[in-house]
mmCIF file of N, CA and C in Angstrom:
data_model
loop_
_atom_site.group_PDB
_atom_site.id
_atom_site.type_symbol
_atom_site.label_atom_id
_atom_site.label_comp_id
_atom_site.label_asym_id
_atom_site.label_seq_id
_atom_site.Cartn_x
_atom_site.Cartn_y
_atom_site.Cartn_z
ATOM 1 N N UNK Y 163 21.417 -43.824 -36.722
ATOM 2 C CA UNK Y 163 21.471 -42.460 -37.210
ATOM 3 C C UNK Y 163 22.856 -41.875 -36.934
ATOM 4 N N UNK Y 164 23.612 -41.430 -38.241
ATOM 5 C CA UNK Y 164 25.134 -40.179 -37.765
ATOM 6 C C UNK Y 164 24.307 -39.586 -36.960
ATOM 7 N N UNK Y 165 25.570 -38.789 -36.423
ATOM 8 C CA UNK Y 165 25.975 -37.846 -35.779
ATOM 9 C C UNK Y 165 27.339 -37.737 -35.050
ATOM 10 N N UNK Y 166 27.347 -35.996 -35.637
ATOM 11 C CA UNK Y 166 28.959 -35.440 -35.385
ATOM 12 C C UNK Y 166 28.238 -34.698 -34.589
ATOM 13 N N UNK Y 167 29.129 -34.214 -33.451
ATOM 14 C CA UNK Y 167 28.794 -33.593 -32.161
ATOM 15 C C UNK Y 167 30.226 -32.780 -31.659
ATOM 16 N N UNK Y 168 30.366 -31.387 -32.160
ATOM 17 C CA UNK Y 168 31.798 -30.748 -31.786
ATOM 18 C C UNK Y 168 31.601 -29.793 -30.582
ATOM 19 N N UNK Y 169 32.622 -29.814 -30.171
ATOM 20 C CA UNK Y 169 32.818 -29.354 -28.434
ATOM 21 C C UNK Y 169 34.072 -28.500 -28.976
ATOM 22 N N UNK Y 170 34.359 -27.747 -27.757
ATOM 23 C CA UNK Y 170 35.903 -27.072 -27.606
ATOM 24 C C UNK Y 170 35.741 -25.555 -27.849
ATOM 25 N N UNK Y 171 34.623 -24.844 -28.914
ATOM 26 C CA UNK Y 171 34.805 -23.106 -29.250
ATOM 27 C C UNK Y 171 34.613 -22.510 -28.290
ATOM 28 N N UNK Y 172 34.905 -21.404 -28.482
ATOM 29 C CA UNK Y 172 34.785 -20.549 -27.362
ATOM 30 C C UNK Y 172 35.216 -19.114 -27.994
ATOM 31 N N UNK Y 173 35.863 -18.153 -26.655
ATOM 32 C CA UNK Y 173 36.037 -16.677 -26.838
ATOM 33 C C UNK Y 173 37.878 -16.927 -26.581
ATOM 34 N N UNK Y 174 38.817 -16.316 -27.550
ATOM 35 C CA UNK Y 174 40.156 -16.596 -26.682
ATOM 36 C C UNK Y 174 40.678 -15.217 -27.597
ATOM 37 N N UNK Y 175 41.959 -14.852 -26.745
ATOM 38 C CA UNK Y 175 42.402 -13.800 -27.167
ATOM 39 C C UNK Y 175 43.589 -13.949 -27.974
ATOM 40 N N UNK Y 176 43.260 -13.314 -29.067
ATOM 41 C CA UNK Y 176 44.998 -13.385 -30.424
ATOM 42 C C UNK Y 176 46.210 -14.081 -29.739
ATOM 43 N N UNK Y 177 46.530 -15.091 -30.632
ATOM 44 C CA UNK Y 177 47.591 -16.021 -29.809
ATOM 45 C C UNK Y 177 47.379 -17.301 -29.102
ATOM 46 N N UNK Y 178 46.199 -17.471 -28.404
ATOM 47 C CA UNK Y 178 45.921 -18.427 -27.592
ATOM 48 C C UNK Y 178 45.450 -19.105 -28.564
ATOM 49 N N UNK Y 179 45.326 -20.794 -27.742
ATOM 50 C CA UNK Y 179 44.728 -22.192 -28.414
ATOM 51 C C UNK Y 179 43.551 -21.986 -27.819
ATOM 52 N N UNK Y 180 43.047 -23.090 -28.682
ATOM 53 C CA UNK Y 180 41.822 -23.948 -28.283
ATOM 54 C C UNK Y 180 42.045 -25.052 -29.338
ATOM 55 N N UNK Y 181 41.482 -26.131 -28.588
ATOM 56 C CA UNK Y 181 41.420 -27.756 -29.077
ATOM 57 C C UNK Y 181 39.593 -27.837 -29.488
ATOM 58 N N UNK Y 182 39.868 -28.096 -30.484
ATOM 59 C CA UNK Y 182 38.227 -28.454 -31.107
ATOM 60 C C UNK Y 182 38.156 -30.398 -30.872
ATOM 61 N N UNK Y 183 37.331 -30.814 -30.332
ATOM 62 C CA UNK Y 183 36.920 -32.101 -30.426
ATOM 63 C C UNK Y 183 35.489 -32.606 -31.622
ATOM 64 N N UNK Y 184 35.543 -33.473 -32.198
ATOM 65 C CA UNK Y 184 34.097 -33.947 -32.657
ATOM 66 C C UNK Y 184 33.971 -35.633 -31.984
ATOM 67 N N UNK Y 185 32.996 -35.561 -32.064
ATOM 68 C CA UNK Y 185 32.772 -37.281 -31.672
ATOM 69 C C UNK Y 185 31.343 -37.544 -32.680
ATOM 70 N N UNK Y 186 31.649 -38.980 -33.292
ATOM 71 C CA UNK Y 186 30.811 -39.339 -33.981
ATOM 72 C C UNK Y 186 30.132 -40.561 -33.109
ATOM 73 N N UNK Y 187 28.991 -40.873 -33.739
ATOM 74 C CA UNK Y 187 28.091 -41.974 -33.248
ATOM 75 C C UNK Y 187 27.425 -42.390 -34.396
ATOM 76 N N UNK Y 188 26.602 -43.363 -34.604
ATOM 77 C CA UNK Y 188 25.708 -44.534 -35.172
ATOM 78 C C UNK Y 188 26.341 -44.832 -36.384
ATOM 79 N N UNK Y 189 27.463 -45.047 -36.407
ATOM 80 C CA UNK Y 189 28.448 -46.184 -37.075
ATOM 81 C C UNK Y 189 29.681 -45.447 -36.567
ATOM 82 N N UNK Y 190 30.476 -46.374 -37.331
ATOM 83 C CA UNK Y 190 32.071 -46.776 -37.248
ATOM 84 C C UNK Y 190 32.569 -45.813 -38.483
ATOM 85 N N UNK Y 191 33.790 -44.617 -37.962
ATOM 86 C CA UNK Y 191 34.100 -44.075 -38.946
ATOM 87 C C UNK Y 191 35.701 -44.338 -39.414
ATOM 88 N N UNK Y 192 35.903 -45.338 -38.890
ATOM 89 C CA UNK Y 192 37.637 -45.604 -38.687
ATOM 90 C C UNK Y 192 38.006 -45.780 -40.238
ATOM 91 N N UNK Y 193 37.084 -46.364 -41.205
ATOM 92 C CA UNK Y 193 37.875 -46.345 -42.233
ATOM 93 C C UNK Y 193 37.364 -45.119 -43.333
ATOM 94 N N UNK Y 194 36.904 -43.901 -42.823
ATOM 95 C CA UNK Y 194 36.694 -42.829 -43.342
ATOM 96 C C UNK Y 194 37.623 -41.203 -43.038
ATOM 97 N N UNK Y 195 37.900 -40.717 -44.268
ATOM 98 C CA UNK Y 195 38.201 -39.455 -43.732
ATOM 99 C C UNK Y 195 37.495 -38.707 -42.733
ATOM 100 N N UNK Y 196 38.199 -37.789 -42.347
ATOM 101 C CA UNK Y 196 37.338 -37.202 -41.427
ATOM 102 C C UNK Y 196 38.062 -35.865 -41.508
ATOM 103 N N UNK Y 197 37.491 -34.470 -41.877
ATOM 104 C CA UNK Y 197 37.760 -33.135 -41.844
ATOM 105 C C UNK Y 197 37.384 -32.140 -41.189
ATOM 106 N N UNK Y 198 38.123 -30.991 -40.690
ATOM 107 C CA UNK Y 198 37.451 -29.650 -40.404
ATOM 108 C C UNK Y 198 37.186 -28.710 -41.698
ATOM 109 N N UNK Y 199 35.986 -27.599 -41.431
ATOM 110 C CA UNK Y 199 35.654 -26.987 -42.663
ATOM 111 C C UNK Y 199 35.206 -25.509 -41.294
ATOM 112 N N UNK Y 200 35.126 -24.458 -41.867
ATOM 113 C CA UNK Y 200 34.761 -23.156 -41.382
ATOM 114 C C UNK Y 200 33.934 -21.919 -42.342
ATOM 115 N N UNK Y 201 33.466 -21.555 -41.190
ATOM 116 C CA UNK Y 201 32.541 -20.548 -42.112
ATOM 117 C C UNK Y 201 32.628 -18.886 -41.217
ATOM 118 N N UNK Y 202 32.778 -18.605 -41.982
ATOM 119 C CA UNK Y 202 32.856 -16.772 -41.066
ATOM 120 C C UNK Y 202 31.821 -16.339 -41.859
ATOM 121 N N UNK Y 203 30.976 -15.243 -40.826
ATOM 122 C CA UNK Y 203 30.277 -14.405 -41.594
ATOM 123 C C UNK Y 203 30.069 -14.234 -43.061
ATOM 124 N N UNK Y 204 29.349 -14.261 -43.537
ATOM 125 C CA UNK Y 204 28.873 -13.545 -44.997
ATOM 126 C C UNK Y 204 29.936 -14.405 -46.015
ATOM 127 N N UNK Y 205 31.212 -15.585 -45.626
ATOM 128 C CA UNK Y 205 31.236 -16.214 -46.445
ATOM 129 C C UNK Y 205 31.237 -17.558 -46.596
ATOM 130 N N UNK Y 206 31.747 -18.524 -47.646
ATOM 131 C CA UNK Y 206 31.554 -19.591 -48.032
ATOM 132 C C UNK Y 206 32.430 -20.577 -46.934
ATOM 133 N N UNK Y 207 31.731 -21.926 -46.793
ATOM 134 C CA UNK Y 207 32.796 -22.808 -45.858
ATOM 135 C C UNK Y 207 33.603 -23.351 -46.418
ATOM 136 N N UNK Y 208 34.653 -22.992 -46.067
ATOM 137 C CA UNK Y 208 35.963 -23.351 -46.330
ATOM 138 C C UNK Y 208 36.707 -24.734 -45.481
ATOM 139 N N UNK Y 209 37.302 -24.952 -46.332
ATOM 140 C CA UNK Y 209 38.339 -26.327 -45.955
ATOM 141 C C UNK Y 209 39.096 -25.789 -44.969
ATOM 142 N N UNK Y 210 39.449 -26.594 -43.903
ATOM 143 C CA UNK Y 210 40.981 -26.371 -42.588
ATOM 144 C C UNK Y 210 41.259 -27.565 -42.788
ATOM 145 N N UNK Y 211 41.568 -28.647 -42.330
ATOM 146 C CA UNK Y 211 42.355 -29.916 -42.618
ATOM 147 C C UNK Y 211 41.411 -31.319 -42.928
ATOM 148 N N UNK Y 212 42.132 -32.352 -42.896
ATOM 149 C CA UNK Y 212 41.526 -33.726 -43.411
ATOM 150 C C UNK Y 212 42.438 -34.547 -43.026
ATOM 151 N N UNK Y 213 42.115 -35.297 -42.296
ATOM 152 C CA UNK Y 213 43.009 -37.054 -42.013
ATOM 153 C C UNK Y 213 42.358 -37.880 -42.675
ATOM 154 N N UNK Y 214 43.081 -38.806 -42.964
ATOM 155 C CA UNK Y 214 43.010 -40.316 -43.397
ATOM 156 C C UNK Y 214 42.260 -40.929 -42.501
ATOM 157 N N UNK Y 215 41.889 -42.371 -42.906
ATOM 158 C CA UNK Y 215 41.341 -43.057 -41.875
ATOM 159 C C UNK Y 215 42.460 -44.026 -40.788
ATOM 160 N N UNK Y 216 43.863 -43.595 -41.441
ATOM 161 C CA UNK Y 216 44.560 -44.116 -40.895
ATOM 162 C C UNK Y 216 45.493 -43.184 -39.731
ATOM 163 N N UNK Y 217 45.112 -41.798 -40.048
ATOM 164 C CA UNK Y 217 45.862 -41.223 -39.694
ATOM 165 C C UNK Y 217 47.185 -40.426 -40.160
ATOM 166 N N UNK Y 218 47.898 -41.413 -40.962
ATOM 167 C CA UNK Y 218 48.936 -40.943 -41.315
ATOM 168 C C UNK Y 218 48.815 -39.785 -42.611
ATOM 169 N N UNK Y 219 47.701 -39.518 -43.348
ATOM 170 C CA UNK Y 219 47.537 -38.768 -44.132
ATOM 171 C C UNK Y 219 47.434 -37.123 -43.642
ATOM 172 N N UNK Y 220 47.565 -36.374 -43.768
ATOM 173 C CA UNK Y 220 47.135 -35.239 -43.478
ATOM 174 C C UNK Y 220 47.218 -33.920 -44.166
ATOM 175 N N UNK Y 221 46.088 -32.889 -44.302
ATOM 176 C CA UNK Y 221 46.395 -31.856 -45.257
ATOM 177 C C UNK Y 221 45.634 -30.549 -44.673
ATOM 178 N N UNK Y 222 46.102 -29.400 -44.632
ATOM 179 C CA UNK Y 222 46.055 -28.471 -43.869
ATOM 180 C C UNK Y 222 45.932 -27.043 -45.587
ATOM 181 N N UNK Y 223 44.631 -26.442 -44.978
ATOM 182 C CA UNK Y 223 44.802 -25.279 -45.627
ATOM 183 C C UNK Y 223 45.886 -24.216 -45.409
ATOM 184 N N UNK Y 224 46.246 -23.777 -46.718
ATOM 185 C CA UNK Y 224 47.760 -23.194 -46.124
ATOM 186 C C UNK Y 224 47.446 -21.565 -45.648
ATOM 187 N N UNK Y 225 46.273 -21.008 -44.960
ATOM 188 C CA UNK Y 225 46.253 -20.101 -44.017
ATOM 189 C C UNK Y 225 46.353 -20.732 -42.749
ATOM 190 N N UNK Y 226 46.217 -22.136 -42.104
ATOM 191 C CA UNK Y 226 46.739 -22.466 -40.721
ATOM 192 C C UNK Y 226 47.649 -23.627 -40.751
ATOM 193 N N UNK Y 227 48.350 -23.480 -41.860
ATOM 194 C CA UNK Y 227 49.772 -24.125 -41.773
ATOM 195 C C UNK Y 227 50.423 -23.861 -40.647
ATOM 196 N N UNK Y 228 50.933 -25.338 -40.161
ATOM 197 C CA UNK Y 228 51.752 -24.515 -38.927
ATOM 198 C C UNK Y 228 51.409 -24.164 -37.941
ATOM 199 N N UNK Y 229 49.916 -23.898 -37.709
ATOM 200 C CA UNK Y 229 49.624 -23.139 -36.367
ATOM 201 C C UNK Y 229 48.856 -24.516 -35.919
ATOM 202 N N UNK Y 230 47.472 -24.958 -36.726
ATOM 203 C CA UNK Y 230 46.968 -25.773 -36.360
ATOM 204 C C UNK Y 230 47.101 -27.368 -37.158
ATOM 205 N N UNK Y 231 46.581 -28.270 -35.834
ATOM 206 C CA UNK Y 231 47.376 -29.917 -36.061
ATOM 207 C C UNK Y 231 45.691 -30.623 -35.834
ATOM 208 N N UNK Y 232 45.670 -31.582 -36.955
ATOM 209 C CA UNK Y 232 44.742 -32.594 -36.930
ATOM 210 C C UNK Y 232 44.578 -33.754 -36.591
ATOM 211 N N UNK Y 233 44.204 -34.573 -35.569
ATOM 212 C CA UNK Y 233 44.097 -35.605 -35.403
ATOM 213 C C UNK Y 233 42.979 -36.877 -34.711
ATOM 214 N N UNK Y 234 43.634 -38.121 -34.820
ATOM 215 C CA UNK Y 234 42.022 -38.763 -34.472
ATOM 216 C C UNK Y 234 42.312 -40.087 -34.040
ATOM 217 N N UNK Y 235 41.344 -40.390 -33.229
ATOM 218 C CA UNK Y 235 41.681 -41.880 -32.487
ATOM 219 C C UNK Y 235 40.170 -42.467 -32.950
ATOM 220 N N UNK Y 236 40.496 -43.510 -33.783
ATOM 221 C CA UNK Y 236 39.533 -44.125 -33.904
ATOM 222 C C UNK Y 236 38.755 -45.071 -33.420
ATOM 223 N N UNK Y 237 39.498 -45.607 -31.640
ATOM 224 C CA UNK Y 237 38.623 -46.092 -30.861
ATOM 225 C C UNK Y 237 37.562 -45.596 -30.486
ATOM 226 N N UNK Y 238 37.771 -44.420 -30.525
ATOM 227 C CA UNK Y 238 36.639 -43.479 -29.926
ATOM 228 C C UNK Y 238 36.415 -42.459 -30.765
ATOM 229 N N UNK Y 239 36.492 -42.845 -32.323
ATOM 230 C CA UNK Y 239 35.613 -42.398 -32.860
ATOM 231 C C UNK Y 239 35.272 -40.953 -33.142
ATOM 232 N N UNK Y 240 36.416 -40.140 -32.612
ATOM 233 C CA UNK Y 240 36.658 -38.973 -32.296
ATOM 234 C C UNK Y 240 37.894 -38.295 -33.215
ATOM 235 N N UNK Y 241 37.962 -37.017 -33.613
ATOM 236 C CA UNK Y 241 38.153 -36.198 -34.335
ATOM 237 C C UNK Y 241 38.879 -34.845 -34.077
ATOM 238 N N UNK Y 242 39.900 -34.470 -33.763
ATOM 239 C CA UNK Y 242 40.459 -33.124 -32.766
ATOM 240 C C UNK Y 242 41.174 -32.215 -33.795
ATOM 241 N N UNK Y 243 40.616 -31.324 -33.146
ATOM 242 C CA UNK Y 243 41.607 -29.933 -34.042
ATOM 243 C C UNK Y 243 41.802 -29.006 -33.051
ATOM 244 N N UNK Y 244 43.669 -29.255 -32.909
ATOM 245 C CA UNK Y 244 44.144 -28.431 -31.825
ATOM 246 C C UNK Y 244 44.367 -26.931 -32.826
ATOM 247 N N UNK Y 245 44.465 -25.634 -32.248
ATOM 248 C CA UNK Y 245 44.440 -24.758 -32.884
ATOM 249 C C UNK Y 245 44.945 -23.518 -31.936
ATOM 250 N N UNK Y 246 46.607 -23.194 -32.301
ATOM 251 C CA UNK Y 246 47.155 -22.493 -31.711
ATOM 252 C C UNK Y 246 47.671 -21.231 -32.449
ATOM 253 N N UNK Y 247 48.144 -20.054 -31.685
ATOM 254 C CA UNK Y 247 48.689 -18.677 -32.354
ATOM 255 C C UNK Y 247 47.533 -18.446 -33.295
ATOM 256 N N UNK Y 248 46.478 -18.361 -32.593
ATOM 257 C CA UNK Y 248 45.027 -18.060 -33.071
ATOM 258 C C UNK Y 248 44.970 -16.324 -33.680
ATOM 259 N N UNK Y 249 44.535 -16.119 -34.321
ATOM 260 C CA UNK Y 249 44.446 -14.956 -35.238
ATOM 261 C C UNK Y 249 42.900 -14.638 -35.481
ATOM 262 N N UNK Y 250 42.930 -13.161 -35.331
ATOM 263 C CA UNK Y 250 41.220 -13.001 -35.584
ATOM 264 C C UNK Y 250 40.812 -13.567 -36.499
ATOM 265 N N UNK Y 251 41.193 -13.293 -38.048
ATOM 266 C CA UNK Y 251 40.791 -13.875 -39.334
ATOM 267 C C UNK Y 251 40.018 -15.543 -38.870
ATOM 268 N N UNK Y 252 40.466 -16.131 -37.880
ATOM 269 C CA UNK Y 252 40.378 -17.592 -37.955
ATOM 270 C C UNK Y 252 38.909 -17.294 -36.860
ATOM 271 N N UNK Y 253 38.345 -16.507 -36.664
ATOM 272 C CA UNK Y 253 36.685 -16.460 -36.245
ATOM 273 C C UNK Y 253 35.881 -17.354 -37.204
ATOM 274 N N UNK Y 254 35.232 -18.081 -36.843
ATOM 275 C CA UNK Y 254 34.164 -18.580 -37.312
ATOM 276 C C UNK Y 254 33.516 -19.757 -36.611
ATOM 277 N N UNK Y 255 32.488 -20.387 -37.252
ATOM 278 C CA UNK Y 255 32.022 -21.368 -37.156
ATOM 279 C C UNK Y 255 32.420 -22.892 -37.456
ATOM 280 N N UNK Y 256 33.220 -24.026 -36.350
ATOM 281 C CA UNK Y 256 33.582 -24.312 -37.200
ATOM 282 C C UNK Y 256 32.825 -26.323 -37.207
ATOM 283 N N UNK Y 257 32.964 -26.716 -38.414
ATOM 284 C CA UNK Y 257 31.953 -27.888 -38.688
ATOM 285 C C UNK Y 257 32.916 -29.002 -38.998
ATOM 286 N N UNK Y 258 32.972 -30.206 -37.820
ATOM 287 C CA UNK Y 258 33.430 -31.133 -38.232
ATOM 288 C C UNK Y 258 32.413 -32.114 -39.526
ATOM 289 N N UNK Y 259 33.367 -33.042 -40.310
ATOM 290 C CA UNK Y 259 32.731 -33.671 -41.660
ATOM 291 C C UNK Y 259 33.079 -34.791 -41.607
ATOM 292 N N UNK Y 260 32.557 -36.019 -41.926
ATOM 293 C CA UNK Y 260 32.839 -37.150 -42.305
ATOM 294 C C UNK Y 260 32.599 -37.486 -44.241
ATOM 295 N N UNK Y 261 33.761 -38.093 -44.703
ATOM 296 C CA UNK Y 261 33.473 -38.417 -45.864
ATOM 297 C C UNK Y 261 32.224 -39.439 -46.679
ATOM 298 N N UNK Y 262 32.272 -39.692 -47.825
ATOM 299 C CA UNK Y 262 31.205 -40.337 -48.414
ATOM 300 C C UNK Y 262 31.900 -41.302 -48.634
ATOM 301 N N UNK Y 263 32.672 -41.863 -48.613
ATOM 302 C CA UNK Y 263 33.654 -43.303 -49.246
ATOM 303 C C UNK Y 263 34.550 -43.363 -48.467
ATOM 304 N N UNK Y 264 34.172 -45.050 -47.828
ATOM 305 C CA UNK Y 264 35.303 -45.344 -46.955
ATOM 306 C C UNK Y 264 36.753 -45.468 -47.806
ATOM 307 N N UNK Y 265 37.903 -45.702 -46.845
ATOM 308 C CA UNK Y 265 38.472 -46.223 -47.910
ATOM 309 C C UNK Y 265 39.281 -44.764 -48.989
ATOM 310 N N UNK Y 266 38.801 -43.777 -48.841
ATOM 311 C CA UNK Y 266 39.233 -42.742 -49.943
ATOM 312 C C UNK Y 266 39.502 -41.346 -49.392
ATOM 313 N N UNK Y 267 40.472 -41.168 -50.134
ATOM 314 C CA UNK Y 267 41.184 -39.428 -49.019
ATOM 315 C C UNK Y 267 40.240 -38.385 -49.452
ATOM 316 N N UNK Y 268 39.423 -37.946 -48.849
ATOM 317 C CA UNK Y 268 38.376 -37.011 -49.407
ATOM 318 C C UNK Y 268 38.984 -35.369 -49.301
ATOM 319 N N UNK Y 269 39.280 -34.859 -50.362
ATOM 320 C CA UNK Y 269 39.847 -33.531 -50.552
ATOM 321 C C UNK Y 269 39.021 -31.994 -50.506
ATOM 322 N N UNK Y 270 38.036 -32.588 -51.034
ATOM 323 C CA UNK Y 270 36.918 -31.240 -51.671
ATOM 324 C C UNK Y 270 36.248 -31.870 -50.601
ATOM 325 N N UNK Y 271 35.014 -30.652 -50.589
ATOM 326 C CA UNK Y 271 34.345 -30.425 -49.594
ATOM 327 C C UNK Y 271 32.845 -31.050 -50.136
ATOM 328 N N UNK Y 272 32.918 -31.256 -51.371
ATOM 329 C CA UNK Y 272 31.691 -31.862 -51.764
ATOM 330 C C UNK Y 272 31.889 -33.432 -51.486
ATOM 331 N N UNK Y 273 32.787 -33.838 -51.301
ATOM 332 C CA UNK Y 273 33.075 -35.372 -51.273
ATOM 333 C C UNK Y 273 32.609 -35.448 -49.312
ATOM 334 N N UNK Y 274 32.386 -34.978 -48.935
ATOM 335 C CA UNK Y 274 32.092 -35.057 -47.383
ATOM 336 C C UNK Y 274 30.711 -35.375 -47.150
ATOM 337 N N UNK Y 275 29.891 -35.768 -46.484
ATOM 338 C CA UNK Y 275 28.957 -36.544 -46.275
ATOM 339 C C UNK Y 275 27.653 -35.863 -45.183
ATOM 340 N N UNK Y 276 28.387 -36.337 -44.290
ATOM 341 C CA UNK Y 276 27.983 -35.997 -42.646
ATOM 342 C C UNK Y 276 28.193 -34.802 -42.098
ATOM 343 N N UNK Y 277 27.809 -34.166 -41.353
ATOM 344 C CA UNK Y 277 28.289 -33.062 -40.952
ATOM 345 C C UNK Y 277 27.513 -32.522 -39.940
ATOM 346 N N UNK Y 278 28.685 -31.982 -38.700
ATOM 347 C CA UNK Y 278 28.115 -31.628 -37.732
ATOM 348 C C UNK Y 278 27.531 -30.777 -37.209
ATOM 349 N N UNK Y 279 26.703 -29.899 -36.116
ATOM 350 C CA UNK Y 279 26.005 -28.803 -35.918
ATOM 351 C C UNK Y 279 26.829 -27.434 -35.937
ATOM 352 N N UNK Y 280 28.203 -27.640 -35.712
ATOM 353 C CA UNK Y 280 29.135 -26.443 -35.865
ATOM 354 C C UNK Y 280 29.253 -26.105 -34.172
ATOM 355 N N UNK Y 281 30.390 -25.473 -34.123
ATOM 356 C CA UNK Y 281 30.979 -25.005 -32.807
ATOM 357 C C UNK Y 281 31.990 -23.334 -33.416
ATOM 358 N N UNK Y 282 31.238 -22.386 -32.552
ATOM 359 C CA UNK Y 282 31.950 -21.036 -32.845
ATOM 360 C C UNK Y 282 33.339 -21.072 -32.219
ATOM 361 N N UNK Y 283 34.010 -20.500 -32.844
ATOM 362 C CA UNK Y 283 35.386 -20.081 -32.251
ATOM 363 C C UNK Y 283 35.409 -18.530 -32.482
ATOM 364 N N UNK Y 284 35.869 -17.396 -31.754
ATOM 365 C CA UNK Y 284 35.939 -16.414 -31.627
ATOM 366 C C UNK Y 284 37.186 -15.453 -31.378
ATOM 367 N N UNK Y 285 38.109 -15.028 -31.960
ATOM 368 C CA UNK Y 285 39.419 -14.884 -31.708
ATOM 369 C C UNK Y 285 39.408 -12.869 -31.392
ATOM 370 N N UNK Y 286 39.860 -12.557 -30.726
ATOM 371 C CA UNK Y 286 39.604 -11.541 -30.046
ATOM 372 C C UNK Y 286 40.891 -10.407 -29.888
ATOM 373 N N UNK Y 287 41.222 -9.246 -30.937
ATOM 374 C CA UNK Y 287 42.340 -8.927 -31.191
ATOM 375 C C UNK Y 287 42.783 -8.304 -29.814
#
């Protein structure tokens, strides 16, 4: 059985980081994308970034250009979104994703598969 399992949200005040972790289990996701997606209140979940299965790919919504960095070690299967010069706007819920096709840079949010229970982040002006 998947499962994505994200750690790291919390309460932090305008400016400060927080590092989001996911860790997957009951398979091997090394040759799959793997993305963050967010949801605030009352709207739709939105895309934040996407790696490759190699890593070297990467793509960042351009409201946390710059602030926040994606990355992933696929020994362990694990998934990180460091996230700094935090801004209220960036409150939400946020849901690590695994893609549907190994093998393929998954862009849209419908191409994502798996998905985890969500972890709040809370940014505090």
């Amino acid at each position: 059985q998947v499962q994505l399992v994200e750690s790291g949200g919390g309460l932090v005040q305008a400016g400060g980081s927080l590092r989001l972790s996911c860790a997957a289990s009951g398979r091997t996701f090394s040759s799959y994308t793997m993305g963050w997606f967010r949801q605030a209140p009352g709207k739709e979940r939105e895309f934040v970034a996407r790696i490759s299965w190699s890593g070297d790919d990467t793509r960042y919504a351009d409201p946390v250009k710059g602030r926040f960095t994606i990355a992933r070690i696929n020994a362990k299967n694990t998934v990180y979104l460091q996230m700094n010069s935090l801004k209220p706007e960036d409150t939400a819920v946020y849901y690590c994703a695994v893609s549907r096709y190994s093998g393929y840079v998954a862009n849209r949010k419908d191409e994502y598969d798996y998905w985890g229970q969500g972890t709040q982040v809370t940014v505090s002006s």
